[in-house]
């Protein structure tokens, strides 16, 4: 089955420092990949999506992700963390029928 | 309201009782999805509809679960004879068929079975 693996269940950074959330996907000739964010008591929000147009994808709130086929990775980065970035982040793969397969999630904590 | 609405937000029920959740998608979206998210895990696909037709069901959807979308608009998810293992967040999402995965998720219904 096509899947995604988030390598860290928890990541803690200080405010103003870079963020790196890691994701690897199972090999496929043309994956559709996404990052979603989930704040407490709020719905999942799409940060960005990769659909083979460009390997560096820019999303909302200063996040971006780079698709690396040779490494089967789609890591999420942000140059400078804000307190408001503290949330759960999901790497997600699109499958047939527009269905999504979610990774296990990474909880990002931002220290003042 | 242009978002996906789910009702209720929270439901506490006793084991063995039946529960029903409702989802109102974005009006022009013809696809509607149900996902389940247990504590500390990512959401897992349960089922989806295109208009009123239920096109796919996950193996996670046991015989105690049934979903409907009778007029191709809102959807209901019913769980019969609830078990403690059914405790989870039930998420609804909607999209256009050709939306390129342009999902909009609702805030979910949190079910606690005691």
mmCIF file of C-alpha atoms in Angstrom:
data_model
loop_
_atom_site.group_PDB
_atom_site.id
_atom_site.type_symbol
_atom_site.label_atom_id
_atom_site.label_comp_id
_atom_site.label_asym_id
_atom_site.label_seq_id
_atom_site.Cartn_x
_atom_site.Cartn_y
_atom_site.Cartn_z
ATOM 1 C CA UNK A 1 0.000 0.000 0.000
ATOM 2 C CA UNK A 2 1.164 3.502 -0.743
ATOM 3 C CA UNK A 3 2.058 5.292 2.474
ATOM 4 C CA UNK A 4 3.870 8.153 4.144
ATOM 5 C CA UNK A 5 6.124 8.037 7.192
ATOM 6 C CA UNK A 6 6.740 10.980 9.463
ATOM 7 C CA UNK A 7 10.067 10.420 11.094
ATOM 8 C CA UNK A 8 9.498 12.454 14.256
ATOM 9 C CA UNK A 9 6.431 12.295 16.471
ATOM 10 C CA UNK A 10 7.497 15.447 18.361
ATOM 11 C CA UNK A 11 9.691 18.377 17.373
ATOM 12 C CA UNK A 12 10.566 21.231 19.720
ATOM 13 C CA UNK A 13 12.120 24.492 18.523
ATOM 14 C CA UNK A 14 12.664 27.941 19.957
ATOM 15 C CA UNK A 15 10.750 30.869 18.557
ATOM 16 C CA UNK A 16 12.660 32.447 15.697
ATOM 17 C CA UNK A 17 14.656 29.315 14.826
ATOM 18 C CA UNK A 18 14.146 27.125 11.742
ATOM 19 C CA UNK A 19 11.606 24.339 11.569
ATOM 20 C CA UNK A 20 12.182 20.986 9.857
ATOM 21 C CA UNK A 21 9.484 18.307 9.847
ATOM 22 C CA UNK A 22 10.502 15.155 8.004
ATOM 23 C CA UNK A 23 8.396 12.954 5.756
ATOM 24 C CA UNK A 24 9.206 10.012 3.516
ATOM 25 C CA UNK A 25 6.794 8.416 1.088
ATOM 26 C CA UNK A 26 6.647 4.957 -0.439
ATOM 27 C CA UNK A 27 7.851 4.952 -4.002
ATOM 28 C CA UNK A 28 5.479 5.821 -6.792
ATOM 29 C CA UNK A 29 5.994 7.188 -10.272
ATOM 30 C CA UNK A 30 3.846 10.260 -9.622
ATOM 31 C CA UNK A 31 2.777 10.881 -6.047
ATOM 32 C CA UNK A 32 0.550 13.728 -4.942
ATOM 33 C CA UNK A 33 1.793 14.921 -1.573
ATOM 34 C CA UNK A 34 0.480 17.433 0.928
ATOM 35 C CA UNK A 35 1.139 18.913 4.296
ATOM 36 C CA UNK A 36 -1.796 19.671 6.574
ATOM 37 C CA UNK A 37 -1.824 21.417 9.936
ATOM 38 C CA UNK A 38 -4.248 20.737 12.762
ATOM 39 C CA UNK A 39 -4.648 23.219 15.584
ATOM 40 C CA UNK A 40 -6.538 22.119 18.707
ATOM 41 C CA UNK A 41 -10.306 22.121 18.213
ATOM 42 C CA UNK A 42 -9.963 23.254 14.609
ATOM 43 C CA UNK A 43 -10.290 21.520 11.284
ATOM 44 C CA UNK A 44 -7.361 20.298 9.227
ATOM 45 C CA UNK A 45 -5.943 23.067 7.081
ATOM 46 C CA UNK A 46 -3.953 22.576 3.896
ATOM 47 C CA UNK A 47 -0.486 24.140 4.082
ATOM 48 C CA UNK A 48 0.771 23.168 0.642
ATOM 49 C CA UNK A 49 0.588 20.510 -2.036
ATOM 50 C CA UNK A 50 2.930 18.937 -4.553
ATOM 51 C CA UNK A 51 1.481 17.737 -7.834
ATOM 52 C CA UNK A 52 4.622 17.451 -9.986
ATOM 53 C CA UNK A 53 4.659 21.020 -11.284
ATOM 54 C CA UNK A 54 7.665 22.191 -9.249
ATOM 55 C CA UNK A 55 9.857 20.408 -6.726
ATOM 56 C CA UNK A 56 9.961 23.342 -4.289
ATOM 57 C CA UNK A 57 6.478 24.115 -3.110
ATOM 58 C CA UNK A 58 5.583 27.250 -1.203
ATOM 59 C CA UNK A 59 2.632 27.218 1.132
ATOM 60 C CA UNK A 60 0.853 29.455 3.550
ATOM 61 C CA UNK A 61 2.333 31.077 6.659
ATOM 62 C CA UNK A 62 5.902 30.919 5.327
ATOM 63 C CA UNK A 63 6.074 27.126 5.072
ATOM 64 C CA UNK A 64 7.607 25.331 2.123
ATOM 65 C CA UNK A 65 8.473 21.764 1.194
ATOM 66 C CA UNK A 66 10.873 20.200 -1.268
ATOM 67 C CA UNK A 67 10.053 17.074 -3.208
ATOM 68 C CA UNK A 68 13.167 14.888 -3.582
ATOM 69 C CA UNK A 69 12.509 11.857 -5.730
ATOM 70 C CA UNK A 70 15.963 10.337 -5.147
ATOM 71 C CA UNK A 71 15.342 10.364 -1.401
ATOM 72 C CA UNK A 72 11.567 9.774 -1.563
ATOM 73 C CA UNK A 73 11.214 12.684 0.834
ATOM 74 C CA UNK A 74 8.933 15.683 1.197
ATOM 75 C CA UNK A 75 10.217 17.558 4.236
ATOM 76 C CA UNK A 76 8.445 20.662 5.524
ATOM 77 C CA UNK A 77 10.491 23.697 6.498
ATOM 78 C CA UNK A 78 10.070 27.231 7.749
ATOM 79 C CA UNK A 79 12.934 29.678 8.293
ATOM 80 C CA UNK A 80 11.675 31.154 11.545
ATOM 81 C CA UNK A 81 9.141 29.602 13.914
ATOM 82 C CA UNK A 82 6.353 31.601 15.531
ATOM 83 C CA UNK A 83 4.475 30.671 18.659
ATOM 84 C CA UNK A 84 1.344 30.341 16.541
ATOM 85 C CA UNK A 85 2.971 27.520 14.551
ATOM 86 C CA UNK A 86 2.597 25.135 17.497
ATOM 87 C CA UNK A 87 0.252 22.440 16.213
ATOM 88 C CA UNK A 88 0.076 18.920 14.786
ATOM 89 C CA UNK A 89 1.388 18.541 11.239
ATOM 90 C CA UNK A 90 0.492 15.748 8.873
ATOM 91 C CA UNK A 91 2.271 14.610 5.743
ATOM 92 C CA UNK A 92 -0.356 13.209 3.415
ATOM 93 C CA UNK A 93 -0.445 11.253 0.197
ATOM 94 C CA UNK A 94 -3.193 11.352 -2.379
ATOM 95 C CA UNK A 95 -4.492 8.057 -3.711
ATOM 96 C CA UNK A 96 -7.044 6.899 -6.230
ATOM 97 C CA UNK A 97 -10.473 8.393 -5.845
ATOM 98 C CA UNK A 98 -9.080 11.545 -4.288
ATOM 99 C CA UNK A 99 -8.620 9.687 -1.012
ATOM 100 C CA UNK A 100 -5.865 10.720 1.353
ATOM 101 C CA UNK A 101 -3.432 8.604 3.349
ATOM 102 C CA UNK A 102 -2.105 10.426 6.404
ATOM 103 C CA UNK A 103 1.175 9.996 8.176
ATOM 104 C CA UNK A 104 1.194 9.554 11.921
ATOM 105 C CA UNK A 105 1.678 13.263 12.577
ATOM 106 C CA UNK A 106 4.382 15.437 14.116
ATOM 107 C CA UNK A 107 3.583 17.647 17.072
ATOM 108 C CA UNK A 108 5.493 20.901 16.797
ATOM 109 C CA UNK A 109 6.197 22.739 20.031
ATOM 110 C CA UNK A 110 7.565 26.277 19.956
ATOM 111 C CA UNK A 111 9.350 27.579 23.022
ATOM 112 C CA UNK A 112 9.467 31.305 23.771
ATOM 113 C CA UNK B 1 -21.271 29.759 5.858
ATOM 114 C CA UNK B 2 -18.814 28.479 3.304
ATOM 115 C CA UNK B 3 -17.183 25.741 5.395
ATOM 116 C CA UNK B 4 -17.927 22.110 6.227
ATOM 117 C CA UNK B 5 -20.139 21.795 9.289
ATOM 118 C CA UNK B 6 -20.308 18.825 11.600
ATOM 119 C CA UNK B 7 -22.801 18.184 14.335
ATOM 120 C CA UNK B 8 -22.500 17.545 17.205
ATOM 121 C CA UNK B 9 -19.023 18.710 18.165
ATOM 122 C CA UNK B 10 -18.872 16.303 21.067
ATOM 123 C CA UNK B 11 -20.834 13.175 21.927
ATOM 124 C CA UNK B 12 -20.547 11.030 25.034
ATOM 125 C CA UNK B 13 -22.460 7.782 24.910
ATOM 126 C CA UNK B 14 -22.696 4.572 26.849
ATOM 127 C CA UNK B 15 -21.363 1.385 25.361
ATOM 128 C CA UNK B 16 -24.013 -0.383 23.352
ATOM 129 C CA UNK B 17 -25.931 2.749 22.382
ATOM 130 C CA UNK B 18 -26.372 3.963 18.824
ATOM 131 C CA UNK B 19 -25.068 7.351 17.714
ATOM 132 C CA UNK B 20 -25.514 9.399 14.557
ATOM 133 C CA UNK B 21 -23.368 12.249 13.293
ATOM 134 C CA UNK B 22 -24.185 14.753 10.606
ATOM 135 C CA UNK B 23 -21.987 16.513 8.063
ATOM 136 C CA UNK B 24 -22.990 19.432 5.856
ATOM 137 C CA UNK B 25 -20.455 19.894 3.055
ATOM 138 C CA UNK B 26 -19.721 22.954 0.982
ATOM 139 C CA UNK B 27 -22.778 23.223 -1.218
ATOM 140 C CA UNK B 28 -21.093 22.964 -4.620
ATOM 141 C CA UNK B 29 -18.854 20.049 -3.601
ATOM 142 C CA UNK B 30 -20.058 16.736 -5.008
ATOM 143 C CA UNK B 31 -17.650 14.512 -3.063
ATOM 144 C CA UNK B 32 -17.967 13.881 0.648
ATOM 145 C CA UNK B 33 -15.546 11.880 2.785
ATOM 146 C CA UNK B 34 -15.536 10.451 6.292
ATOM 147 C CA UNK B 35 -12.312 9.888 8.205
ATOM 148 C CA UNK B 36 -11.638 8.673 11.732
ATOM 149 C CA UNK B 37 -8.811 9.957 13.897
ATOM 150 C CA UNK B 38 -7.849 8.205 17.119
ATOM 151 C CA UNK B 39 -5.727 9.876 19.756
ATOM 152 C CA UNK B 40 -2.163 10.416 18.627
ATOM 153 C CA UNK B 41 -2.745 9.101 15.125
ATOM 154 C CA UNK B 42 -3.378 10.556 11.704
ATOM 155 C CA UNK B 43 -6.862 10.389 10.221
ATOM 156 C CA UNK B 44 -7.848 7.150 8.470
ATOM 157 C CA UNK B 45 -10.204 6.934 5.534
ATOM 158 C CA UNK B 46 -13.614 5.380 6.208
ATOM 159 C CA UNK B 47 -15.805 6.023 3.179
ATOM 160 C CA UNK B 48 -16.691 8.518 0.484
ATOM 161 C CA UNK B 49 -19.622 9.585 -1.643
ATOM 162 C CA UNK B 50 -19.872 11.130 -5.042
ATOM 163 C CA UNK B 51 -23.233 12.860 -4.984
ATOM 164 C CA UNK B 52 -25.541 10.301 -3.350
ATOM 165 C CA UNK B 53 -23.538 7.225 -4.376
ATOM 166 C CA UNK B 54 -21.260 5.606 -1.813
ATOM 167 C CA UNK B 55 -18.283 4.642 -3.963
ATOM 168 C CA UNK B 56 -15.827 3.142 -1.512
ATOM 169 C CA UNK B 57 -15.736 1.813 2.028
ATOM 170 C CA UNK B 58 -12.663 1.024 4.078
ATOM 171 C CA UNK B 59 -12.245 -2.269 5.879
ATOM 172 C CA UNK B 60 -12.279 -0.118 9.012
ATOM 173 C CA UNK B 61 -15.983 0.398 8.422
ATOM 174 C CA UNK B 62 -17.457 -2.618 10.191
ATOM 175 C CA UNK B 63 -21.060 -3.766 9.862
ATOM 176 C CA UNK B 64 -21.951 -1.559 12.819
ATOM 177 C CA UNK B 65 -21.157 1.533 10.786
ATOM 178 C CA UNK B 66 -23.387 2.925 8.090
ATOM 179 C CA UNK B 67 -23.182 6.157 6.145
ATOM 180 C CA UNK B 68 -25.725 7.807 3.915
ATOM 181 C CA UNK B 69 -25.977 10.833 1.700
ATOM 182 C CA UNK B 70 -29.581 10.579 0.549
ATOM 183 C CA UNK B 71 -29.900 13.694 -1.584
ATOM 184 C CA UNK B 72 -26.290 14.252 -2.438
ATOM 185 C CA UNK B 73 -26.034 17.078 0.069
ATOM 186 C CA UNK B 74 -25.581 16.386 3.797
ATOM 187 C CA UNK B 75 -24.394 13.014 5.070
ATOM 188 C CA UNK B 76 -24.948 10.999 8.227
ATOM 189 C CA UNK B 77 -22.681 8.442 9.850
ATOM 190 C CA UNK B 78 -24.338 6.025 12.247
ATOM 191 C CA UNK B 79 -22.588 3.690 14.638
ATOM 192 C CA UNK B 80 -24.719 0.940 16.159
ATOM 193 C CA UNK B 81 -23.946 -0.837 19.423
ATOM 194 C CA UNK B 82 -21.014 1.429 20.174
ATOM 195 C CA UNK B 83 -17.852 -0.011 21.675
ATOM 196 C CA UNK B 84 -15.083 1.717 23.602
ATOM 197 C CA UNK B 85 -12.813 1.269 20.599
ATOM 198 C CA UNK B 86 -15.107 3.542 18.602
ATOM 199 C CA UNK B 87 -13.966 6.509 20.692
ATOM 200 C CA UNK B 88 -12.320 8.858 18.224
ATOM 201 C CA UNK B 89 -12.673 12.086 16.284
ATOM 202 C CA UNK B 90 -14.849 11.606 13.215
ATOM 203 C CA UNK B 91 -13.905 14.017 10.445
ATOM 204 C CA UNK B 92 -15.891 14.941 7.401
ATOM 205 C CA UNK B 93 -14.465 16.589 4.300
ATOM 206 C CA UNK B 94 -15.788 17.624 0.926
ATOM 207 C CA UNK B 95 -14.294 18.361 -2.464
ATOM 208 C CA UNK B 96 -15.065 18.721 -6.140
ATOM 209 C CA UNK B 97 -14.476 15.628 -8.253
ATOM 210 C CA UNK B 98 -11.843 17.330 -10.312
ATOM 211 C CA UNK B 99 -10.581 19.446 -7.464
ATOM 212 C CA UNK B 100 -7.052 18.098 -7.376
ATOM 213 C CA UNK B 101 -7.528 17.033 -3.774
ATOM 214 C CA UNK B 102 -8.973 20.423 -2.852
ATOM 215 C CA UNK B 103 -10.404 19.097 0.367
ATOM 216 C CA UNK B 104 -12.116 21.195 2.987
ATOM 217 C CA UNK B 105 -12.322 19.499 6.374
ATOM 218 C CA UNK B 106 -14.856 20.090 9.093
ATOM 219 C CA UNK B 107 -13.847 20.483 12.726
ATOM 220 C CA UNK B 108 -14.973 16.967 13.542
ATOM 221 C CA UNK B 109 -17.212 15.188 16.017
ATOM 222 C CA UNK B 110 -15.437 13.806 19.047
ATOM 223 C CA UNK B 111 -17.050 10.592 20.254
ATOM 224 C CA UNK B 112 -16.383 9.195 23.697
ATOM 225 C CA UNK B 113 -17.834 5.796 24.552
ATOM 226 C CA UNK B 114 -17.969 5.088 28.277
#
